Tab-separated table of C-alpha atoms in Angstrom:
chain	number	residue	atom	x	y	z
L	1	MET	CA	109.527	109.996	146.242
L	2	ALA	CA	106.720	107.446	145.931
L	3	GLN	CA	104.594	107.526	142.786
L	4	GLN	CA	101.015	108.691	143.424
L	5	TYR	CA	98.252	106.835	141.598
L	6	SER	CA	94.522	107.568	141.416
L	7	ALA	CA	91.364	105.546	140.923
L	8	SER	CA	91.107	106.851	137.338
L	9	ASP	CA	94.467	105.333	136.355
L	10	HIS	CA	94.749	102.032	134.471
L	11	ILE	CA	97.558	99.551	135.077
L	12	TRP	CA	98.608	96.830	132.679
L	13	THR	CA	100.523	94.386	134.849
L	14	ASN	CA	102.319	91.034	134.635
L	15	ALA	CA	103.529	91.788	131.114
L	16	ARG	CA	106.621	91.570	128.952
L	17	ILE	CA	106.809	95.025	127.408
L	18	ALA	CA	108.611	95.565	124.092
L	19	THR	CA	108.942	99.315	124.552
L	20	LEU	CA	110.950	99.952	121.355
L	21	ASP	CA	112.664	102.634	123.436
L	22	PRO	CA	116.418	102.706	122.620
L	23	ALA	CA	117.131	104.125	126.071
L	24	ILE	CA	116.229	100.770	127.650
L	25	GLY	CA	119.299	99.142	126.109
L	26	THR	CA	117.801	95.687	125.499
L	27	GLU	CA	116.643	94.029	122.277
L	28	TYR	CA	113.250	95.535	121.355
L	29	GLY	CA	113.608	97.651	124.513
L	30	LEU	CA	112.187	94.603	126.296
L	31	LEU	CA	111.203	94.812	129.966
L	32	ASN	CA	110.233	91.511	131.595
L	33	ASN	CA	107.653	91.196	134.383
L	34	HIS	CA	106.749	94.868	134.220
L	35	ALA	CA	103.679	97.023	134.606
L	36	LEU	CA	102.568	100.002	132.543
L	37	VAL	CA	100.371	102.724	134.048
L	38	VAL	CA	98.104	104.938	131.936
L	39	ARG	CA	96.503	108.216	133.001
L	40	ASP	CA	94.379	110.418	130.750
L	41	GLY	CA	95.572	108.586	127.659
L	42	ARG	CA	99.284	108.867	128.440
L	43	ILE	CA	101.868	106.576	129.989
L	44	VAL	CA	102.807	107.795	133.464
L	45	ALA	CA	104.922	104.870	134.689
L	46	LEU	CA	106.785	101.735	133.637
L	47	ALA	CA	107.804	99.748	136.687
L	48	PRO	CA	108.709	96.210	137.785
L	49	CYS	CA	105.667	94.335	139.043
L	50	CYS	CA	107.354	94.052	142.432
L	51	ASP	CA	107.560	97.848	142.794
L	52	PRO	CA	106.060	98.673	146.236
L	53	ASP	CA	104.323	101.754	144.792
L	54	LEU	CA	102.084	99.379	142.824
L	55	ALA	CA	101.092	97.253	145.805
L	56	SER	CA	97.963	99.250	146.620
L	57	PHE	CA	97.142	100.535	143.132
L	58	PRO	CA	93.615	102.007	143.343
L	59	GLY	CA	92.675	102.130	139.655
L	60	GLU	CA	91.589	99.726	136.929
L	61	LEU	CA	93.837	96.668	136.572
L	62	THR	CA	94.423	94.414	133.570
L	63	ASP	CA	96.438	91.273	134.284
L	64	CYS	CA	98.309	90.474	131.067
L	65	GLN	CA	99.205	86.997	132.366
L	66	GLY	CA	102.718	87.181	130.984
L	67	GLY	CA	101.577	88.429	127.588
L	68	LEU	CA	103.577	90.683	125.286
L	69	ILE	CA	102.816	94.398	124.996
L	70	THR	CA	104.087	96.357	121.992
L	71	PRO	CA	103.458	99.888	120.762
L	72	GLY	CA	100.556	100.223	118.358
L	73	PHE	CA	101.610	99.704	114.755
L	74	ILE	CA	101.819	102.722	112.451
L	75	ASP	CA	101.281	102.447	108.705
L	76	CYS	CA	102.930	105.642	107.503
L	77	HIS	CA	102.198	105.410	103.747
L	78	THR	CA	98.854	104.323	102.259
L	79	HIS	CA	96.559	105.232	99.365
L	80	LEU	CA	93.550	103.334	100.722
L	81	ILE	CA	90.781	105.649	99.475
L	82	TYR	CA	89.977	104.818	95.851
L	83	GLY	CA	87.375	103.537	93.455
L	84	GLY	CA	87.577	100.601	91.083
L	85	ASN	CA	90.377	98.071	90.839
L	86	ARG	CA	93.473	97.486	88.749
L	87	ALA	CA	93.196	93.786	87.975
L	88	ALA	CA	93.612	94.587	84.266
L	89	ASP	CA	96.974	96.234	85.008
L	90	PHE	CA	98.056	93.100	86.830
L	91	VAL	CA	97.149	90.933	83.846
L	92	GLN	CA	99.148	93.213	81.528
L	93	ARG	CA	102.191	93.060	83.773
L	94	MET	CA	101.960	89.276	83.816
L	95	ARG	CA	102.170	89.512	80.022
L	96	GLY	CA	105.376	91.511	80.318
L	97	VAL	CA	104.141	95.093	79.859
L	98	PRO	CA	106.190	97.489	82.079
L	99	TYR	CA	104.398	99.615	84.678
L	100	GLN	CA	105.555	102.856	83.026
L	101	GLU	CA	104.077	101.758	79.673
L	102	ILE	CA	100.751	100.848	81.290
L	103	ALA	CA	100.656	104.257	82.966
L	104	ARG	CA	101.431	106.133	79.750
L	105	ALA	CA	98.656	104.231	77.944
L	106	GLY	CA	96.028	105.459	80.402
L	107	GLY	CA	96.183	102.623	82.889
L	108	GLY	CA	97.857	102.878	86.253
L	109	ILE	CA	97.011	105.882	88.398
L	110	LEU	CA	94.803	107.574	85.805
L	111	SER	CA	92.448	104.582	85.535
L	112	THR	CA	91.935	104.750	89.285
L	113	VAL	CA	91.407	108.522	89.017
L	114	LYS	CA	88.512	107.941	86.611
L	115	ALA	CA	86.895	105.398	88.931
L	116	THR	CA	87.417	107.549	92.028
L	117	ARG	CA	85.964	110.680	90.483
L	118	ALA	CA	82.799	108.733	89.637
L	119	LEU	CA	82.060	107.900	93.285
L	120	SER	CA	80.392	110.064	95.897
L	121	GLU	CA	81.983	110.854	99.229
L	122	GLU	CA	79.724	108.298	100.917
L	123	GLN	CA	80.606	105.587	98.396
L	124	LEU	CA	84.323	106.221	98.851
L	125	PHE	CA	83.917	106.037	102.620
L	126	LEU	CA	82.138	102.672	102.399
L	127	LYS	CA	84.847	101.268	100.111
L	128	ALA	CA	87.749	102.578	102.208
L	129	ARG	CA	86.372	101.521	105.593
L	130	PRO	CA	87.051	97.750	105.268
L	131	ARG	CA	90.603	98.421	104.047
L	132	LEU	CA	91.296	100.506	107.125
L	133	LEU	CA	89.595	97.940	109.364
L	134	ALA	CA	91.923	95.259	107.964
L	135	LEU	CA	94.950	97.306	109.030
L	136	MET	CA	93.401	97.965	112.439
L	137	HIS	CA	92.651	94.249	112.884
L	138	GLU	CA	96.381	93.533	112.571
L	139	GLY	CA	97.252	96.157	115.169
L	140	CYS	CA	97.511	99.513	113.421
L	141	THR	CA	96.576	102.379	115.725
L	142	THR	CA	97.797	105.150	113.378
L	143	VAL	CA	97.432	105.146	109.587
L	144	GLU	CA	98.477	107.773	107.057
L	145	ILE	CA	96.004	108.185	104.177
L	146	LYS	CA	96.837	110.106	101.005
L	147	SER	CA	94.600	111.723	98.444
L	148	GLY	CA	95.851	111.630	94.867
L	149	TYR	CA	93.153	109.788	92.912
L	150	GLY	CA	90.983	112.864	92.362
L	151	LEU	CA	93.334	115.355	90.705
L	152	THR	CA	90.742	118.133	90.713
L	153	VAL	CA	90.090	120.549	93.546
L	154	ARG	CA	86.651	119.022	94.136
L	155	ASP	CA	87.796	115.403	94.119
L	156	GLU	CA	90.976	115.889	96.145
L	157	LEU	CA	88.939	117.662	98.846
L	158	LYS	CA	86.395	114.841	98.671
L	159	MET	CA	89.100	112.263	99.387
L	160	LEU	CA	90.552	114.244	102.283
L	161	ARG	CA	87.111	114.648	103.851
L	162	VAL	CA	86.713	110.873	103.693
L	163	ALA	CA	90.083	110.437	105.392
L	164	ARG	CA	89.075	112.780	108.197
L	165	ARG	CA	85.733	110.989	108.607
L	166	LEU	CA	87.464	107.612	108.875
L	167	GLY	CA	89.581	109.004	111.692
L	168	ARG	CA	86.514	110.345	113.496
L	169	GLU	CA	84.352	107.253	113.187
L	170	LEU	CA	86.896	104.472	113.760
L	171	ALA	CA	89.192	103.897	116.736
L	172	VAL	CA	92.340	104.867	114.860
L	173	ARG	CA	94.436	107.975	114.304
L	174	VAL	CA	94.408	109.106	110.688
L	175	VAL	CA	97.136	111.373	109.333
L	176	ALA	CA	95.822	112.908	106.107
L	177	THR	CA	98.200	113.834	103.289
L	178	LEU	CA	97.443	115.883	100.184
L	179	LEU	CA	98.931	114.069	97.179
L	180	ALA	CA	97.337	116.105	94.416
L	181	ALA	CA	100.741	115.888	92.702
L	182	HIS	CA	100.357	112.148	92.119
L	183	ALA	CA	99.986	112.393	88.348
L	184	VAL	CA	99.253	115.081	85.795
L	185	PRO	CA	95.483	114.817	85.193
L	186	PRO	CA	94.171	114.276	81.661
L	187	GLU	CA	92.797	117.822	81.565
L	188	TYR	CA	96.331	119.166	82.030
L	189	ARG	CA	98.205	116.805	79.720
L	190	GLY	CA	101.279	118.654	78.478
L	191	ARG	CA	100.606	121.459	80.967
L	192	GLY	CA	102.087	120.107	84.171
L	193	ASP	CA	103.259	123.536	85.290
L	194	ALA	CA	99.718	124.893	85.081
L	195	TYR	CA	98.465	122.020	87.247
L	196	VAL	CA	101.189	122.774	89.800
L	197	ASP	CA	99.972	126.392	89.733
L	198	LEU	CA	96.487	125.170	90.662
L	199	ILE	CA	97.750	123.064	93.559
L	200	CYS	CA	99.896	125.861	94.972
L	201	ALA	CA	97.367	128.645	94.498
L	202	GLU	CA	94.184	126.866	95.506
L	203	LEU	CA	94.494	123.379	96.946
L	204	ILE	CA	97.326	123.756	99.441
L	205	PRO	CA	95.992	127.005	100.951
L	206	ARG	CA	92.497	125.541	101.198
L	207	VAL	CA	93.393	122.241	102.855
L	208	ALA	CA	95.613	124.109	105.302
L	209	ALA	CA	92.873	126.616	106.165
L	210	GLU	CA	90.204	123.916	106.539
L	211	GLY	CA	92.435	121.479	108.440
L	212	LEU	CA	91.882	118.733	105.883
L	213	ALA	CA	95.529	117.681	105.589
L	214	ASP	CA	98.524	117.360	107.872
L	215	ALA	CA	101.116	117.102	105.097
L	216	VAL	CA	101.770	117.446	101.371
L	217	ASP	CA	103.333	114.699	99.262
L	218	VAL	CA	104.702	114.771	95.691
L	219	PHE	CA	105.426	111.949	93.254
L	220	CYS	CA	108.700	113.164	91.765
L	221	GLU	CA	109.422	110.866	88.828
L	222	THR	CA	109.787	110.769	85.038
L	223	ILE	CA	106.119	109.725	84.679
L	224	ALA	CA	104.900	112.333	87.178
L	225	PHE	CA	106.501	115.629	88.338
L	226	THR	CA	109.946	117.120	87.822
L	227	VAL	CA	112.281	118.197	90.597
L	228	LYS	CA	111.621	121.830	89.698
L	229	GLN	CA	107.860	121.332	89.925
L	230	ALA	CA	108.232	119.392	93.167
L	231	GLU	CA	110.225	122.211	94.730
L	232	ARG	CA	107.432	124.679	94.064
L	233	LEU	CA	104.988	122.353	95.810
L	234	LEU	CA	107.247	121.812	98.806
L	235	ALA	CA	107.802	125.543	99.180
L	236	SER	CA	104.047	126.109	99.179
L	237	ALA	CA	103.508	123.345	101.753
L	238	ARG	CA	106.107	124.862	104.054
L	239	GLU	CA	104.634	128.342	103.594
L	240	HIS	CA	101.246	127.042	104.789
L	241	GLY	CA	102.617	125.129	107.781
L	242	LEU	CA	102.054	121.629	106.433
L	243	GLY	CA	104.388	118.676	106.852
L	244	ILE	CA	106.326	117.389	103.855
L	245	LYS	CA	106.652	113.893	102.421
L	246	MET	CA	108.021	112.764	99.052
L	247	HIS	CA	107.705	109.806	96.704
L	248	ALA	CA	111.413	109.798	95.839
L	249	GLU	CA	113.891	107.874	93.698
L	250	GLN	CA	111.494	104.981	92.976
L	251	LEU	CA	111.981	104.391	89.253
L	252	SER	CA	114.996	106.593	88.501
L	253	ALA	CA	117.617	108.771	90.190
L	254	SER	CA	116.367	112.363	90.230
L	255	GLY	CA	117.808	114.068	93.301
L	256	SER	CA	114.321	114.179	94.829
L	257	ALA	CA	115.410	112.685	98.164
L	258	ALA	CA	117.991	115.431	98.626
L	259	LEU	CA	115.363	118.011	97.677
L	260	ALA	CA	112.919	116.595	100.233
L	261	ALA	CA	115.609	116.640	102.904
L	262	SER	CA	116.471	120.257	102.111
L	263	TYR	CA	112.884	121.155	103.046
L	264	GLY	CA	113.024	119.156	106.277
L	265	ALA	CA	110.707	116.434	105.002
L	266	TRP	CA	109.330	113.977	107.523
L	267	SER	CA	110.109	111.170	105.091
L	268	ALA	CA	111.308	110.254	101.637
L	269	ASP	CA	109.577	107.091	100.412
L	270	HIS	CA	110.543	104.220	98.069
L	271	LEU	CA	114.244	105.157	97.502
L	272	GLU	CA	115.300	102.313	95.211
L	273	TYR	CA	117.607	104.745	93.353
L	274	LEU	CA	118.839	106.711	96.381
L	275	ASP	CA	122.383	107.988	95.843
L	276	GLU	CA	125.180	109.369	98.016
L	277	ASP	CA	123.939	112.966	97.802
L	278	GLY	CA	120.540	111.862	99.013
L	279	LEU	CA	122.036	109.864	101.862
L	280	VAL	CA	124.113	112.826	103.036
L	281	ALA	CA	121.134	115.190	102.859
L	282	MET	CA	118.772	112.814	104.672
L	283	ARG	CA	121.277	112.234	107.453
L	284	ALA	CA	121.676	115.977	107.948
L	285	SER	CA	117.931	116.661	108.022
L	286	GLY	CA	116.792	113.610	109.984
L	287	THR	CA	114.407	112.683	107.179
L	288	VAL	CA	113.133	109.109	107.595
L	289	ALA	CA	113.587	106.564	104.804
L	290	THR	CA	110.208	104.863	104.319
L	291	LEU	CA	110.681	101.552	102.523
L	292	LEU	CA	107.787	99.962	100.634
L	293	PRO	CA	108.607	96.312	99.929
L	294	GLY	CA	105.058	95.509	98.830
L	295	ALA	CA	105.532	97.591	95.691
L	296	LEU	CA	108.884	95.969	94.983
L	297	TYR	CA	107.312	92.537	95.303
L	298	PHE	CA	104.181	93.274	93.304
L	299	LEU	CA	106.054	94.985	90.472
L	300	ARG	CA	108.747	92.279	90.541
L	301	GLU	CA	111.479	94.895	90.757
L	302	SER	CA	115.018	93.625	91.287
L	303	ARG	CA	116.509	96.888	92.540
L	304	THR	CA	116.040	97.504	96.262
L	305	PRO	CA	116.721	100.502	98.513
L	306	PRO	CA	120.321	100.657	99.833
L	307	VAL	CA	119.579	99.350	103.335
L	308	ALA	CA	123.247	98.810	104.228
L	309	LYS	CA	124.024	102.427	103.306
L	310	LEU	CA	121.015	103.709	105.244
L	311	ARG	CA	122.366	101.860	108.293
L	312	GLU	CA	125.858	103.201	107.712
L	313	TYR	CA	124.567	106.779	107.556
L	314	GLY	CA	122.374	106.321	110.618
L	315	ILE	CA	119.180	107.119	108.716
L	316	ARG	CA	116.026	105.829	110.397
L	317	MET	CA	114.086	103.304	108.333
L	318	ALA	CA	110.306	102.904	108.364
L	319	LEU	CA	108.189	100.273	106.627
L	320	ALA	CA	104.680	100.817	105.260
L	321	THR	CA	102.130	98.934	103.174
L	322	ASP	CA	101.790	101.504	100.364
L	323	LEU	CA	98.257	100.059	100.223
L	324	ASN	CA	96.894	100.981	96.788
L	325	PRO	CA	94.975	99.243	94.002
L	326	GLY	CA	97.743	98.938	91.437
L	327	THR	CA	101.231	98.409	92.830
L	328	SER	CA	100.833	97.225	96.423
L	329	PRO	CA	97.321	95.928	97.134
L	330	PHE	CA	98.224	94.643	100.586
L	331	ALA	CA	96.386	95.575	103.790
L	332	SER	CA	98.940	93.864	106.042
L	333	ILE	CA	101.576	95.723	108.029
L	334	ARG	CA	102.863	92.415	109.394
L	335	LEU	CA	103.486	91.187	105.857
L	336	MET	CA	105.540	94.330	105.250
L	337	MET	CA	107.670	93.529	108.318
L	338	ASN	CA	108.238	90.047	106.919
L	339	MET	CA	109.131	91.428	103.477
L	340	GLY	CA	111.376	94.013	105.107
L	341	CYS	CA	113.437	91.175	106.526
L	342	LEU	CA	113.332	88.716	103.615
L	343	LEU	CA	113.475	91.132	100.665
L	344	LEU	CA	115.413	94.067	102.116
L	345	GLY	CA	117.611	92.486	104.782
L	346	LEU	CA	116.287	94.214	107.894
L	347	THR	CA	116.720	92.492	111.222
L	348	PRO	CA	113.531	91.567	113.125
L	349	GLU	CA	114.232	94.343	115.637
L	350	GLU	CA	114.723	96.870	112.816
L	351	ALA	CA	111.478	95.723	111.200
L	352	LEU	CA	109.459	96.183	114.386
L	353	ALA	CA	111.035	99.606	114.976
L	354	ALA	CA	110.178	100.424	111.357
L	355	VAL	CA	106.411	100.140	111.991
L	356	THR	CA	106.483	101.810	115.413
L	357	ARG	CA	109.189	104.278	116.473
L	358	ASN	CA	110.497	105.175	113.019
L	359	ALA	CA	107.071	105.179	111.385
L	360	ALA	CA	105.957	107.738	113.970
L	361	ALA	CA	108.903	109.943	113.007
L	362	ALA	CA	107.910	109.538	109.342
L	363	LEU	CA	104.589	111.195	110.251
L	364	GLY	CA	106.079	113.979	112.339
L	365	CYS	CA	104.790	112.536	115.614
L	366	GLY	CA	107.800	110.675	116.984
L	367	ASP	CA	107.743	112.832	120.113
L	368	ARG	CA	104.419	111.359	121.224
L	369	LEU	CA	103.930	108.019	119.444
L	370	GLY	CA	105.856	104.939	118.371
L	371	SER	CA	107.406	103.705	121.619
L	372	LEU	CA	106.251	102.975	125.147
L	373	ALA	CA	107.846	105.546	127.440
L	374	VAL	CA	106.699	107.871	130.190
L	375	GLY	CA	104.967	110.905	128.685
L	376	LYS	CA	104.014	109.233	125.405
L	377	GLU	CA	100.459	108.560	124.325
L	378	ALA	CA	99.152	105.145	125.323
L	379	ASP	CA	98.744	103.361	121.999
L	380	LEU	CA	99.548	99.720	122.693
L	381	LEU	CA	98.805	96.147	121.705
L	382	LEU	CA	98.563	93.052	123.914
L	383	TRP	CA	99.607	89.788	122.276
L	384	ASN	CA	99.516	86.152	123.359
L	385	LEU	CA	103.015	85.574	121.977
L	386	GLU	CA	106.311	84.379	123.395
L	387	ASP	CA	108.727	86.273	121.135
L	388	PRO	CA	108.330	89.633	119.351
L	389	ALA	CA	109.814	88.053	116.213
L	390	GLN	CA	106.638	85.973	115.872
L	391	LEU	CA	104.913	89.167	114.757
L	392	LEU	CA	106.855	89.184	111.511
L	393	CYS	CA	107.518	85.521	110.809
L	394	GLU	CA	104.030	84.079	111.488
L	395	ILE	CA	101.925	86.030	109.007
L	396	GLY	CA	98.167	85.579	109.283
L	397	ILE	CA	98.442	83.868	112.669
L	398	GLY	CA	97.100	85.700	115.681
L	399	THR	CA	95.733	89.174	116.228
L	400	PRO	CA	96.158	91.417	119.264
L	401	SER	CA	93.968	90.336	122.163
L	402	ARG	CA	93.663	94.000	123.132
L	403	ARG	CA	94.157	97.063	120.982
L	404	VAL	CA	94.418	100.356	122.857
L	405	VAL	CA	94.310	103.858	121.323
L	406	ARG	CA	94.882	106.907	123.535
L	407	GLY	CA	94.518	104.671	126.570
L	408	GLU	CA	91.128	103.326	125.516
L	409	ALA	CA	90.274	99.902	124.082
L	410	GLY	CA	89.694	100.309	120.370
L	411	ASP	CA	89.244	96.859	118.904
L	412	ALA	CA	88.735	96.705	115.137
């Protein structure tokens, strides 16, 4: 039966389409000399340009002139709302002071907490906006933004309201994550359990009721929260219908990845110390492994996530910037693809899947974002490039000539 098109449809024609759809069966899911049809913000057809059904297409037409179309990029782990800077931490690390020691001495996360608390909602918005625009300029159409630099009810809510405002006012999807369990605040020093009580009793129910967050994240680590404390937080998140993410196995082996998987987490992130139990649990749950090479690079860590094992176990791998002031101050998803290949050993195809298809799964939206297939939302990028691998080997060269979000042009 012939496909029926209307004057309100939009066709992107004469394109090479890197669908990132495994069902296509080609590298990058590449379709040459194809057209993509969008209706009401969704993809309704992918067809060869010679398809007779397209001959009398009545809607809007964009001739891509042989250009490359990819899915919109997804940065599935950022901390881009914050005050101040951490240049002093950087100087200390260059003098040989370990990150954990800086954090325990009041630097690290807690120094950013102090600076963030001092700013109004409007000031935080104005500081975060250019960081998000930088990601959009490179092709991000979806960005996850965490709280975690407030550590009081008032300041965590302030950060999440800024995240929601960024998503309303800019042409980008924002997934907001409550990371109140980022560090034990100074007011609760030595009373981590009491702070967890506050998050579970007040913050999680409130952000769920007000729609301020899509997920809850926990930093489970020796300098942050124990596995037992993390489990209480995950149970509360699940009880209130929020997605689950976890900062897991970054600085030590704790069993946090297996815990996250047992709660059906969308992703476990970092994973430098991931062990066999964690691998087994993540495979069973479908939890995505989000790798953050920017932090590895900036902290000069020699231990890397077990990429070969993740492949062996069939665990999907995402890449993200981890954009934050202290350990990964990089607003470049393309740089992360490059680092994913050079530092972690991903193939170029794996790296591109890691910021599209798998990154969507790491945000619980793999059913509607991350690849170009019929029925999915039309988030796409048009590039004047010959090879998809150029996206991750030519850093700082070229930006998308068109950036489309929900079927509409949304240039940064």
